[in-house]
Coordinates of C-alpha atoms in Angstrom, one line a residue:
Chain A
M1 CA -43.2 -10.4 -42.4
K2 CA -41.1 -12.8 -41.0
V3 CA -38.0 -11.2 -42.4
L4 CA -39.1 -7.8 -40.7
N5 CA -39.4 -9.6 -37.7
I6 CA -35.6 -11.2 -37.8
I7 CA -34.9 -7.4 -38.5
F8 CA -36.4 -6.3 -35.6
F9 CA -35.1 -8.8 -33.6
I10 CA -31.4 -8.0 -34.5
I11 CA -31.8 -4.7 -34.0
T12 CA -33.3 -5.1 -30.8
T13 CA -30.8 -8.0 -29.8
V14 CA -27.9 -5.2 -30.8
N15 CA -29.5 -2.6 -28.7
C16 CA -29.2 -4.5 -25.8
L17 CA -26.1 -5.8 -25.8
Y18 CA -25.0 -2.2 -26.1
A19 CA -27.2 -0.8 -23.8
K20 CA -25.5 -2.9 -20.7
N21 CA -22.5 -1.3 -19.0
L22 CA -19.6 -2.7 -17.9
P23 CA -18.7 -2.9 -14.4
V24 CA -16.2 -0.2 -13.6
K25 CA -14.4 -0.1 -10.0
E26 CA -12.0 3.0 -9.6
I27 CA -9.2 2.7 -7.2
F28 CA -8.1 6.3 -6.1
T29 CA -6.1 5.6 -2.8
E30 CA -3.2 3.0 -2.2
E31 CA -4.7 -0.6 -2.8
V32 CA -2.6 -4.0 -2.0
W33 CA -4.1 -7.2 -4.1
R34 CA -3.4 -10.7 -2.7
G35 CA -4.6 -13.9 -2.9
E36 CA -7.4 -14.3 -5.7
I37 CA -8.8 -11.0 -7.5
L38 CA -11.5 -11.5 -10.0
V39 CA -11.8 -8.6 -12.4
E40 CA -15.3 -8.3 -14.1
G41 CA -15.1 -5.3 -16.6
V42 CA -12.9 -2.5 -15.9
V43 CA -10.5 -1.9 -12.8
A44 CA -9.3 1.9 -13.3
V45 CA -6.3 2.9 -11.1
R46 CA -6.8 6.6 -11.2
K47 CA -4.3 9.5 -11.3
E48 CA -3.9 9.5 -7.7
G49 CA -4.1 5.8 -6.7
K50 CA -1.5 3.3 -6.3
L51 CA -1.8 -0.4 -6.6
T52 CA 0.6 -2.6 -5.2
I53 CA 0.0 -6.7 -6.1
E54 CA 1.6 -9.1 -3.8
P55 CA 3.5 -12.1 -4.9
G56 CA 1.5 -15.1 -5.9
T57 CA -1.2 -13.1 -6.5
V58 CA -3.6 -14.4 -9.0
I59 CA -5.9 -12.1 -10.9
L60 CA -8.6 -13.9 -12.8
F61 CA -10.6 -11.6 -15.8
K62 CA -13.9 -12.6 -16.3
S63 CA -14.5 -13.6 -19.9
I64 CA -17.3 -11.1 -20.9
D65 CA -17.6 -9.9 -24.7
I66 CA -20.6 -7.0 -24.3
D67 CA -19.6 -5.5 -27.3
D68 CA -19.1 -8.7 -29.4
D69 CA -16.3 -7.9 -31.0
G70 CA -14.6 -11.3 -30.2
I71 CA -12.3 -9.5 -27.7
G72 CA -13.4 -10.1 -23.7
D73 CA -13.9 -6.9 -21.9
S74 CA -12.2 -7.2 -18.8
E75 CA -9.0 -5.1 -18.4
L76 CA -7.2 -3.1 -15.6
Y77 CA -6.4 0.6 -16.7
V78 CA -3.9 2.6 -15.0
E79 CA -3.0 5.8 -15.2
G80 CA -1.7 6.0 -11.9
T81 CA 0.8 3.8 -10.1
I82 CA 1.5 -0.1 -10.6
I83 CA 3.6 -2.1 -8.5
A84 CA 3.4 -5.9 -9.5
K85 CA 6.5 -7.7 -8.1
G86 CA 6.3 -11.5 -7.9
S87 CA 9.1 -13.2 -7.3
K88 CA 10.8 -16.8 -8.8
D89 CA 8.5 -19.0 -6.4
A90 CA 5.6 -16.9 -6.2
P91 CA 4.8 -15.1 -9.9
I92 CA 2.0 -12.9 -10.1
V93 CA -0.3 -14.1 -12.9
F94 CA -3.1 -12.3 -14.9
T95 CA -4.8 -14.6 -16.7
S96 CA -8.6 -15.3 -17.9
E97 CA -11.0 -16.9 -15.5
S98 CA -12.1 -19.4 -18.0
N99 CA -10.1 -22.8 -18.3
D100 CA -8.9 -22.6 -21.9
K101 CA -7.0 -19.2 -22.0
I102 CA -7.3 -18.4 -25.5
P103 CA -5.7 -15.4 -26.8
S104 CA -8.3 -12.5 -26.5
S105 CA -10.4 -14.2 -23.4
W106 CA -9.2 -10.6 -21.7
K107 CA -8.8 -7.3 -22.9
Y108 CA -5.6 -6.0 -21.6
I109 CA -3.4 -4.3 -18.6
M110 CA -3.2 -0.9 -19.9
V111 CA -0.9 1.6 -18.6
N112 CA -1.5 4.7 -20.4
H113 CA -0.4 8.4 -19.2
A114 CA 0.3 6.6 -15.6
K115 CA 2.9 8.0 -13.0
Y116 CA 4.9 4.6 -13.0
A117 CA 4.8 1.2 -14.1
Y118 CA 6.9 -1.9 -12.4
F119 CA 6.1 -5.6 -13.2
E120 CA 8.9 -8.5 -12.1
H121 CA 8.0 -12.0 -12.3
V122 CA 4.5 -11.8 -13.8
L123 CA 2.8 -14.0 -16.0
F124 CA 0.4 -12.6 -18.8
E125 CA -1.8 -15.0 -20.6
G126 CA -5.0 -15.2 -22.8
A127 CA -5.4 -11.4 -23.4
F128 CA -5.7 -9.3 -26.5
S129 CA -2.9 -7.5 -25.2
G130 CA -1.0 -9.0 -21.8
L131 CA 0.7 -5.7 -21.2
Q132 CA 0.4 -1.8 -23.3
V133 CA 2.5 0.9 -22.2
H134 CA 2.1 4.1 -23.6
F135 CA 3.5 7.9 -22.4
T136 CA 4.5 6.3 -19.4
K137 CA 8.1 5.2 -17.6
A138 CA 7.9 1.2 -17.3
I139 CA 10.0 -1.6 -16.2
V140 CA 9.1 -5.0 -17.1
K141 CA 11.6 -8.1 -16.0
N142 CA 11.7 -11.7 -15.7
S143 CA 8.4 -12.0 -17.0
I144 CA 6.4 -14.4 -19.6
F145 CA 4.0 -13.4 -22.1
R146 CA 2.1 -16.7 -23.7
N147 CA -0.9 -16.9 -25.8
N148 CA -2.1 -13.5 -26.0
V149 CA -2.6 -11.6 -29.3
D150 CA 0.0 -8.8 -28.6
G151 CA 2.4 -10.1 -25.4
F152 CA 3.8 -6.9 -25.3
R153 CA 2.8 -3.7 -26.9
F154 CA 4.2 0.0 -26.4
S155 CA 4.1 3.3 -27.9
T156 CA 5.5 6.5 -26.9
A157 CA 7.1 5.3 -23.5
N158 CA 10.5 5.2 -21.9
I159 CA 11.0 1.5 -21.2
Y160 CA 13.3 -1.2 -19.9
V161 CA 12.2 -4.8 -20.7
C162 CA 14.7 -7.6 -19.6
N163 CA 14.8 -11.4 -19.6
N164 CA 11.0 -11.8 -20.4
K165 CA 9.9 -14.7 -22.4
M166 CA 7.3 -14.1 -25.1
T167 CA 6.0 -16.8 -26.7
K168 CA 3.2 -18.3 -28.5
N169 CA 1.6 -15.1 -28.9
R170 CA 0.6 -13.5 -32.4
H171 CA 3.0 -10.6 -32.0
G172 CA 5.8 -11.2 -29.2
I173 CA 6.5 -7.5 -29.4
R174 CA 4.4 -5.0 -31.0
Y175 CA 5.4 -1.3 -31.0
E176 CA 5.0 1.8 -32.5
E177 CA 8.0 3.9 -31.0
R178 CA 7.3 7.2 -32.1
D179 CA 8.7 9.3 -29.2
S180 CA 9.8 6.4 -27.1
K181 CA 13.2 5.7 -25.5
G182 CA 14.4 2.7 -24.0
I183 CA 16.2 -0.7 -24.0
I184 CA 15.0 -4.4 -24.7
E185 CA 17.5 -6.8 -23.4
F186 CA 17.9 -10.5 -22.9
N187 CA 14.5 -11.4 -23.8
S188 CA 13.5 -14.9 -25.2
I189 CA 11.1 -14.4 -28.3
Q190 CA 10.1 -17.8 -29.6
E191 CA 7.2 -19.5 -31.0
N192 CA 5.4 -16.4 -31.6
E193 CA 3.9 -16.0 -35.2
I194 CA 5.7 -12.5 -35.6
G195 CA 8.4 -12.2 -32.9
I196 CA 8.8 -8.6 -33.2
F197 CA 6.3 -6.6 -35.4
P198 CA 7.4 -2.5 -35.9
V199 CA 4.2 -1.3 -37.4
T200 CA 5.5 1.9 -38.0
K201 CA 7.2 5.3 -36.8
C202 CA 9.9 3.1 -35.3
G203 CA 13.4 4.1 -35.7
D204 CA 16.7 3.4 -33.2
K205 CA 15.5 5.2 -30.1
V206 CA 14.5 1.9 -28.2
N207 CA 17.9 -0.3 -28.3
F208 CA 16.7 -4.0 -28.9
R209 CA 20.0 -5.8 -27.9
Y210 CA 21.3 -9.5 -27.0
N211 CA 17.5 -11.0 -27.2
N212 CA 16.6 -14.5 -28.6
I213 CA 14.7 -14.0 -31.3
E214 CA 14.0 -17.1 -33.0
K215 CA 11.4 -20.2 -34.1
N216 CA 9.0 -17.3 -34.9
G217 CA 6.7 -17.4 -38.0
Y218 CA 8.8 -14.4 -38.9
N219 CA 11.4 -13.0 -36.2
I220 CA 10.9 -9.4 -37.3
K221 CA 8.0 -8.6 -39.7
V222 CA 8.0 -4.7 -40.9
G223 CA 4.7 -3.0 -40.7
D224 CA 3.5 -1.5 -44.2
E225 CA 3.4 2.1 -42.7
Q226 CA 7.3 1.7 -41.2
K227 CA 9.4 4.1 -43.5
E228 CA 12.7 4.3 -41.8
N229 CA 15.4 1.2 -41.8
L230 CA 15.9 -0.1 -38.5
S231 CA 18.6 -1.6 -36.5
F232 CA 18.2 -4.9 -34.5
K233 CA 22.0 -5.3 -33.8
N234 CA 23.7 -7.8 -31.4
N235 CA 20.7 -10.2 -31.0
Y236 CA 20.5 -13.8 -31.9
F237 CA 18.0 -15.1 -34.5
G238 CA 18.5 -18.9 -34.5
M239 CA 20.8 -19.3 -37.2
I240 CA 24.4 -18.4 -38.3
F241 CA 24.3 -17.7 -42.0
E242 CA 22.8 -14.1 -42.7
S243 CA 20.8 -15.9 -45.4
E244 CA 19.2 -18.0 -43.5
I245 CA 18.7 -15.3 -40.9
R246 CA 17.4 -13.2 -43.5
K247 CA 14.1 -15.7 -44.7
K248 CA 12.7 -15.0 -41.4
I249 CA 12.9 -11.2 -41.5
Y250 CA 10.1 -9.7 -43.7
D251 CA 11.5 -6.3 -44.7
K252 CA 12.7 -5.2 -47.9
H253 CA 13.8 -8.2 -49.3
F254 CA 10.3 -9.6 -49.2
D255 CA 8.8 -6.2 -50.2
K256 CA 10.7 -3.4 -52.3
N257 CA 8.2 -1.0 -50.6
L258 CA 9.3 -1.8 -47.0
P259 CA 12.7 -0.5 -45.3
I260 CA 15.9 -2.7 -44.5
V261 CA 16.3 -4.3 -41.0
N262 CA 20.0 -4.1 -39.8
I263 CA 21.3 -7.0 -37.9
K264 CA 25.0 -7.4 -38.3
P265 CA 26.6 -8.0 -36.2
Y266 CA 24.6 -10.9 -34.9
S267 CA 25.2 -13.1 -32.4
K268 CA 26.3 -16.6 -33.8
K269 CA 25.0 -18.4 -30.3
P270 CA 22.1 -17.7 -28.1
F271 CA 22.6 -15.7 -24.8
L272 CA 22.0 -17.9 -22.1
E273 CA 20.9 -17.2 -18.6
S274 CA 24.4 -17.0 -17.1
D275 CA 24.7 -14.0 -19.6
V276 CA 21.6 -11.9 -18.4
K277 CA 22.4 -8.8 -16.3
C278 CA 19.2 -6.7 -16.3
L279 CA 20.5 -3.1 -14.9
E280 CA 19.3 -2.3 -11.5
E281 CA 18.4 1.2 -12.1
F282 CA 16.8 2.7 -15.1
Chain B
M1 CA -28.5 -2.8 -68.4
R2 CA -28.2 -4.2 -64.6
Y3 CA -24.3 -4.7 -65.1
L4 CA -24.0 -1.0 -66.5
F5 CA -26.1 0.4 -63.5
F6 CA -23.8 -1.8 -61.2
L7 CA -20.7 -0.7 -63.0
I8 CA -21.9 3.2 -62.6
F9 CA -22.9 2.4 -58.4
Y10 CA -19.7 1.0 -58.2
A11 CA -17.8 3.9 -59.6
F12 CA -19.9 6.1 -57.5
L13 CA -19.0 3.9 -54.2
V14 CA -15.5 3.8 -54.9
Q15 CA -15.2 7.3 -55.6
D16 CA -17.0 8.2 -52.5
L17 CA -14.7 5.7 -50.5
Y18 CA -11.2 7.3 -51.8
S19 CA -12.4 11.1 -51.9
H20 CA -11.7 13.1 -48.8
E21 CA -13.1 16.3 -47.4
V22 CA -11.2 19.5 -47.5
K23 CA -12.8 22.4 -45.8
G24 CA -11.0 25.7 -45.9
R25 CA -11.3 29.9 -46.0
V26 CA -9.7 32.4 -47.5
V27 CA -9.3 35.7 -45.8
F28 CA -7.5 38.7 -46.1
K29 CA -4.7 40.2 -44.0
E30 CA -7.0 41.5 -41.0
N31 CA -9.0 37.8 -41.0
T32 CA -11.6 39.5 -43.2
P33 CA -13.4 36.5 -45.2
V34 CA -13.3 36.9 -48.9
F35 CA -16.7 36.3 -50.7
G36 CA -16.1 34.6 -54.1
A37 CA -12.5 34.2 -54.0
N38 CA -11.3 31.4 -57.0
V39 CA -9.7 28.5 -55.0
N40 CA -7.7 26.4 -57.6
I41 CA -6.3 23.2 -56.6
Y42 CA -3.1 22.1 -58.6
N43 CA -0.8 19.0 -58.9
E44 CA 2.0 19.3 -56.5
N45 CA 4.1 20.9 -59.3
R46 CA 1.8 23.3 -60.0
D47 CA 1.5 22.9 -63.6
T48 CA -2.0 21.0 -63.8
K49 CA -5.2 22.3 -62.6
I50 CA -6.9 19.7 -60.6
L51 CA -10.3 22.1 -60.1
S52 CA -11.7 25.2 -59.2
T53 CA -14.3 26.2 -56.6
T54 CA -15.3 29.6 -55.0
T55 CA -15.5 30.7 -51.6
D56 CA -19.3 31.4 -49.8
P57 CA -20.0 35.1 -48.0
E58 CA -18.3 34.0 -44.9
G59 CA -14.9 32.9 -47.3
Y60 CA -15.3 29.2 -46.8
F61 CA -15.0 26.7 -49.5
N62 CA -15.5 22.9 -49.4
I63 CA -14.6 20.3 -51.7
N64 CA -13.6 16.4 -52.0
L65 CA -10.2 15.0 -53.1
E66 CA -9.3 11.6 -53.8
E67 CA -5.9 10.9 -51.7
G68 CA -2.7 12.9 -53.2
V69 CA -0.5 15.8 -53.4
Y70 CA -1.8 18.9 -54.1
F71 CA -1.3 22.6 -54.4
F72 CA -3.7 25.2 -53.1
E73 CA -4.2 28.8 -54.3
A74 CA -6.7 31.4 -54.1
T75 CA -7.1 34.5 -56.5
Y76 CA -9.5 37.5 -56.1
V77 CA -9.9 40.6 -58.1
E78 CA -11.1 44.1 -56.3
K79 CA -11.2 47.3 -57.6
N80 CA -8.6 46.1 -60.5
R81 CA -5.8 45.0 -58.0
R82 CA -5.1 41.3 -58.1
F83 CA -4.8 39.3 -55.3
V84 CA -3.3 35.8 -54.6
G85 CA -2.5 33.8 -51.9
Y86 CA -1.4 30.2 -51.0
S87 CA -2.1 27.7 -47.9
G88 CA 1.4 27.9 -45.7
K89 CA 0.9 23.7 -46.1
N90 CA 1.9 23.4 -49.7
P91 CA 2.1 20.9 -51.3
L92 CA -0.3 19.1 -48.7
L93 CA -0.7 15.1 -48.9
V94 CA -4.7 14.9 -48.7
S95 CA -5.0 11.3 -47.0
G96 CA -7.8 12.5 -44.7
S97 CA -10.0 15.4 -44.1
E98 CA -8.1 18.6 -44.3
Y99 CA -8.5 22.4 -43.1
I100 CA -6.7 24.5 -45.1
G101 CA -6.4 28.5 -44.4
I102 CA -5.3 30.8 -47.1
R103 CA -4.4 34.7 -46.7
L104 CA -4.3 36.8 -49.8
L105 CA -1.9 39.1 -50.7
P106 CA -1.3 41.6 -53.4
L107 CA 0.1 40.4 -56.9
Y108 CA 3.5 41.6 -57.8
K109 CA 5.0 40.9 -61.3
F110 CA 8.6 40.3 -61.9
K111 CA 10.8 41.7 -64.1
E112 CA 13.3 39.7 -66.6
Q113 CA 16.5 41.1 -68.6
K114 CA 19.4 40.1 -70.8
V115 CA 22.9 40.3 -69.6
K116 CA 26.2 39.8 -71.7
N117 CA 27.9 37.6 -69.5
N118 CA 25.4 34.4 -69.7
K119 CA 25.2 34.1 -65.8
T120 CA 21.7 33.6 -64.6
K121 CA 20.8 35.8 -61.4
V122 CA 18.0 36.3 -59.2
I123 CA 17.5 39.8 -57.0
G124 CA 14.5 40.2 -54.9
Q125 CA 13.1 41.6 -52.2
V126 CA 11.0 40.1 -49.4
L127 CA 8.0 42.3 -48.1
F128 CA 5.5 41.9 -45.1
E129 CA 2.5 44.0 -45.2
D130 CA 4.2 45.9 -48.0
K131 CA 7.4 46.8 -46.3
P132 CA 10.5 45.0 -46.4
L133 CA 11.6 42.0 -44.3
K134 CA 14.9 41.7 -42.7
D135 CA 16.5 38.4 -41.9
S136 CA 14.3 36.4 -43.9
I137 CA 15.7 33.4 -45.9
V138 CA 14.6 32.7 -49.7
Y139 CA 14.8 29.2 -50.4
F140 CA 15.1 27.6 -54.4
Y141 CA 13.6 24.1 -54.8
L142 CA 13.7 21.9 -58.0
S143 CA 10.0 20.8 -57.5
G144 CA 6.9 21.2 -55.7
R145 CA 7.2 18.0 -53.6
D146 CA 10.8 19.7 -52.5
I147 CA 9.3 22.2 -50.7
K148 CA 9.0 20.8 -47.5
G149 CA 12.6 18.9 -48.0
M150 CA 16.0 20.6 -49.0
P151 CA 16.2 23.2 -51.2
Y152 CA 18.8 23.3 -54.1
V153 CA 19.9 26.8 -53.0
Y154 CA 19.1 29.3 -50.3
S155 CA 20.2 33.0 -49.9
M156 CA 21.9 34.6 -47.2
P157 CA 19.3 36.4 -44.9
T158 CA 18.2 39.5 -46.3
N159 CA 19.3 43.1 -45.6
K160 CA 17.5 46.0 -43.7
K161 CA 15.6 46.7 -47.2
G162 CA 14.8 43.0 -47.4
F163 CA 16.6 42.6 -50.6
F164 CA 18.9 39.2 -51.2
E165 CA 20.5 38.0 -54.7
I166 CA 21.4 34.7 -55.8
N167 CA 24.2 35.1 -58.4
D168 CA 25.1 32.5 -60.7
I169 CA 22.1 29.8 -60.3
L170 CA 21.8 26.8 -62.6
P171 CA 19.2 27.8 -65.3
G172 CA 16.3 25.3 -64.8
K173 CA 13.0 25.2 -62.9
Y174 CA 12.4 26.5 -59.4
F175 CA 10.0 27.0 -57.0
I176 CA 10.8 29.9 -54.5
V177 CA 9.4 30.1 -51.0
A178 CA 10.5 33.1 -48.7
R179 CA 10.4 32.5 -44.8
K180 CA 11.4 33.6 -41.7
K181 CA 11.6 31.5 -38.9
I182 CA 11.4 33.2 -35.0
S183 CA 13.4 30.6 -33.9
G184 CA 16.1 31.3 -36.1
S185 CA 16.2 27.9 -37.6
L186 CA 16.8 27.7 -41.2
F187 CA 14.5 24.6 -41.6
G188 CA 11.7 22.9 -39.6
P189 CA 7.6 23.4 -39.8
I190 CA 6.4 26.8 -39.7
E191 CA 5.0 27.9 -36.5
E192 CA 3.2 30.2 -35.2
G193 CA 4.8 34.1 -35.2
D194 CA 7.0 32.7 -38.4
F195 CA 6.8 34.3 -41.6
I196 CA 6.2 32.4 -45.0
G197 CA 5.9 33.4 -48.8
F198 CA 5.5 32.0 -51.9
F199 CA 6.8 33.7 -55.1
Q200 CA 3.9 34.2 -56.9
H201 CA 4.8 33.0 -60.5
N202 CA 5.7 29.6 -59.3
P203 CA 7.3 27.6 -61.0
I204 CA 9.6 30.1 -62.7
N205 CA 11.9 29.0 -65.6
L206 CA 15.5 30.8 -64.9
E207 CA 17.3 31.1 -68.8
K208 CA 20.7 31.3 -69.0
G209 CA 22.3 34.8 -69.4
K210 CA 19.1 36.6 -67.7
V211 CA 18.5 38.9 -64.2
Y212 CA 15.4 38.3 -62.7
S213 CA 13.8 41.2 -60.3
I214 CA 11.4 39.4 -58.2
V215 CA 9.0 40.5 -54.9
I216 CA 7.6 37.8 -52.6
P217 CA 5.3 39.0 -49.8
V218 CA 4.9 36.7 -47.2
F219 CA 2.1 36.7 -44.2
K220 CA 2.7 36.0 -40.6
K221 CA 1.6 32.8 -39.4
V222 CA -0.7 33.5 -36.6
Q223 CA -2.5 30.4 -35.4
D224 CA -2.0 26.7 -36.4
D225 CA -4.5 26.0 -39.2
V226 CA -7.3 23.8 -37.2
P227 CA -10.4 23.0 -37.8
I228 CA -13.2 24.9 -36.2
Q229 CA -16.7 23.9 -36.5
V230 CA -18.9 26.4 -37.7
S231 CA -22.0 24.9 -37.1
A232 CA -21.9 23.3 -33.7
K233 CA -25.2 22.3 -31.6
Y234 CA -23.5 22.2 -28.3
K235 CA -20.4 23.3 -26.6
I236 CA -18.4 22.6 -23.7
T237 CA -16.4 25.3 -22.1
G238 CA -13.7 25.3 -19.6
Y239 CA -9.8 25.8 -18.6
A240 CA -6.5 24.3 -18.7
I241 CA -5.2 24.3 -15.5
D242 CA -1.8 23.2 -14.2
E243 CA -1.2 21.3 -11.1
K244 CA -1.4 24.0 -8.7
G245 CA -4.6 25.2 -10.5
N246 CA -3.1 27.9 -12.3
P247 CA -4.3 28.3 -15.7
V248 CA -2.5 27.4 -18.7
S249 CA -2.0 29.2 -21.4
G250 CA -1.2 28.3 -25.3
V251 CA -2.7 24.7 -25.4
Y252 CA -5.6 23.3 -27.3
A253 CA -8.9 21.5 -26.2
F254 CA -10.2 18.9 -28.3
A255 CA -12.9 16.2 -28.6
Y256 CA -12.8 12.5 -30.1
K257 CA -15.6 10.4 -30.6
N258 CA -13.5 7.3 -30.1
K259 CA -12.2 6.1 -26.7
E260 CA -8.9 5.2 -27.9
M261 CA -7.9 8.9 -28.9
G262 CA -5.4 9.6 -31.5
H263 CA -6.5 6.7 -33.4
E264 CA -8.6 9.0 -35.6
R265 CA -9.0 12.7 -36.1
P266 CA -10.6 14.8 -33.2
I267 CA -14.3 16.1 -33.9
S268 CA -13.4 19.2 -32.5
I269 CA -10.5 21.4 -31.7
S270 CA -10.7 24.7 -29.7
K271 CA -8.5 27.8 -30.3
K272 CA -5.3 28.1 -28.5
T273 CA -6.0 28.8 -25.0
K274 CA -4.7 32.2 -23.8
K275 CA -3.6 33.4 -20.4
D276 CA -6.4 32.9 -18.5
G277 CA -6.6 28.9 -19.9
Y278 CA -9.9 29.5 -21.2
F279 CA -11.0 27.2 -24.1
E280 CA -14.5 26.9 -26.1
L281 CA -15.1 23.2 -27.7
P282 CA -17.8 23.5 -30.1
I283 CA -19.5 19.9 -30.5
P284 CA -21.5 19.1 -33.4
E285 CA -24.5 16.9 -31.9
S286 CA -25.3 15.4 -28.8
G287 CA -23.4 12.0 -27.6
K288 CA -20.6 10.7 -26.1
Y289 CA -17.2 12.6 -26.5
Y290 CA -13.6 11.8 -24.8
I291 CA -12.2 15.2 -24.2
G292 CA -8.5 16.1 -23.4
V293 CA -6.1 19.1 -23.6
R294 CA -2.8 19.2 -25.5
Q295 CA 0.1 21.6 -26.4
F296 CA 0.5 20.9 -30.0
Y297 CA -1.9 20.1 -33.0
G298 CA -1.2 17.4 -35.2
G299 CA 0.6 13.7 -34.8
T300 CA 1.2 11.7 -31.6
P301 CA 1.7 13.7 -28.4
L302 CA 5.4 14.5 -27.6
Q303 CA 7.8 13.8 -24.5
G304 CA 7.5 17.1 -22.5
E305 CA 4.6 18.4 -24.5
L306 CA 1.7 19.6 -22.3
Y307 CA -1.1 17.1 -22.2
G308 CA -4.4 16.5 -20.1
L309 CA -7.4 14.5 -20.1
Y310 CA -10.7 15.3 -18.9
E311 CA -10.4 13.4 -15.0
Q312 CA -14.2 13.3 -14.0
T313 CA -14.7 9.9 -15.7
Y314 CA -11.8 7.0 -15.5
D315 CA -12.0 6.9 -19.4
H316 CA -12.3 10.7 -19.9
H317 CA -16.0 10.8 -21.6
I318 CA -18.3 13.5 -21.1
Y319 CA -21.9 13.0 -22.4
V320 CA -23.3 15.9 -24.3
D321 CA -27.1 16.8 -24.7
K322 CA -26.9 20.5 -23.8
N323 CA -23.9 23.1 -23.2
I324 CA -21.6 21.7 -20.5
E325 CA -19.7 24.9 -19.0
N326 CA -16.1 25.5 -16.6
I327 CA -14.8 22.0 -16.8
K328 CA -11.3 22.1 -15.5
I329 CA -8.3 19.8 -17.2
T330 CA -5.3 19.7 -15.5
V331 CA -2.0 19.7 -17.8
R332 CA 1.5 17.9 -17.1
K333 CA 4.1 17.6 -19.6
I334 CA 4.6 13.7 -20.6
L335 CA 7.0 11.5 -18.8
R336 CA 8.6 14.4 -17.3

């Protein structure tokens, strides 16, 4: 009987949890965020909506986990337009409401089938994915991704990603290239468990160049389902000798079923701030 | 005894975990279902039969296969005339649930004749509905798996009488396939309107000093093979429209159970819309479904592809507990 009671309790509890609905706020017109914004549940920028975020704005995502999957449920979901342009002195911050800022405290900023996305001088921290971009043209510059499971993640997108810092994430950049096009340059991808994680369906339509990819558990780790060889030419991997660089690139050299990551020519010295030249137009 | 029971239970469990449902239908050229056709599943080189089943009165069959590459064939005898058909997807990697369509065609014999010059030659004719098909290409592959890759050799386009010939081919075992692509391209996936036919005696062993006379009947791909729910409890009907509100033809509506659409196969897919943009989406049972429309079936949506999602809810879901009628989904080109 005691067992039955426990089972009944579990079933009732689970049902209650799933019976709850996340609060959803939808943006259908133009909206500007400034100061401190609390996101509890979902904020959805709909197709016709445009969200502009002013420099210095702090967006706090409430740590709620209704489905109990260990990932915070609060998110910003964009199918319209988002312009988040901070400044060097007044960056925009997307972070957890809680003090510890641990990865997965909140879900993500998901830009999916959106009209346009622009992020500059933005800090993304404590999320499951700091920023995900799919089926959208997006520019991401001068920003920091830290303490997330995935810092920056994309698939089938037109992207320009320049002079960002991805650090202390499980994956600095995680991607399935599929039908993407773009350039990822002058980024510092350091101290992540895995610097760059090409999961599957990756090729050479997104050009990774002039990045400092170093001091990660693996600087590049190829996913089990990736079939094509990959090109990561003209990047700096923290070492001078290829044999040393190879120790931090998990590809065919570690597992014969994986493709090869081509790295030559590679830079023998790091790219400096003075080297950075982000494109004005993309 | 307890271990034996456990092992048997485990064996069934593992078998269940690693088998995939393959549904399909066998039809004649007019799309009339074939009851009692034998459906034979071979290994990818079609030299070992894995299993057989028969079709039900509506022409459907349903089997479970472990992950692997298979070659699907159907045979049937009617009034002493033999028919055979092959899936256009052959050889197919089964790694999830699949839908197979097979169209039966009359069985043609082939002839072989010795010649003095010790050379090997293949002369043949490509037929569509028993008439010669001009401008089709006949491809010779070294193995079943190669059929979706590069051929060893291929013919010039067939002439007005559907004839082709390959002179002085190296003796050996070949898989022969005829195709005519409307786009005019030599390679690439078969699309609606293209013609495809498998030589009915694949693989053939071509011997030195012999001339082979063969016939390859082809069929026209009328629509992508899509899974259609045959026992749907509800349906969602609606229209695909462009941003000006005009109907959009040539797109499929789809329903997923998962919010992250594309991470799994859809539960249901409609037939392609026609000029009026109308679609019917069969829904198997009540629940929450995520709804959209896209131009191509299978794979990740591509740049430039027509695509749209149900817009009345932010996450594109509809809760279905009755028939839902006349929804509208606006389609746009991805990243354009």
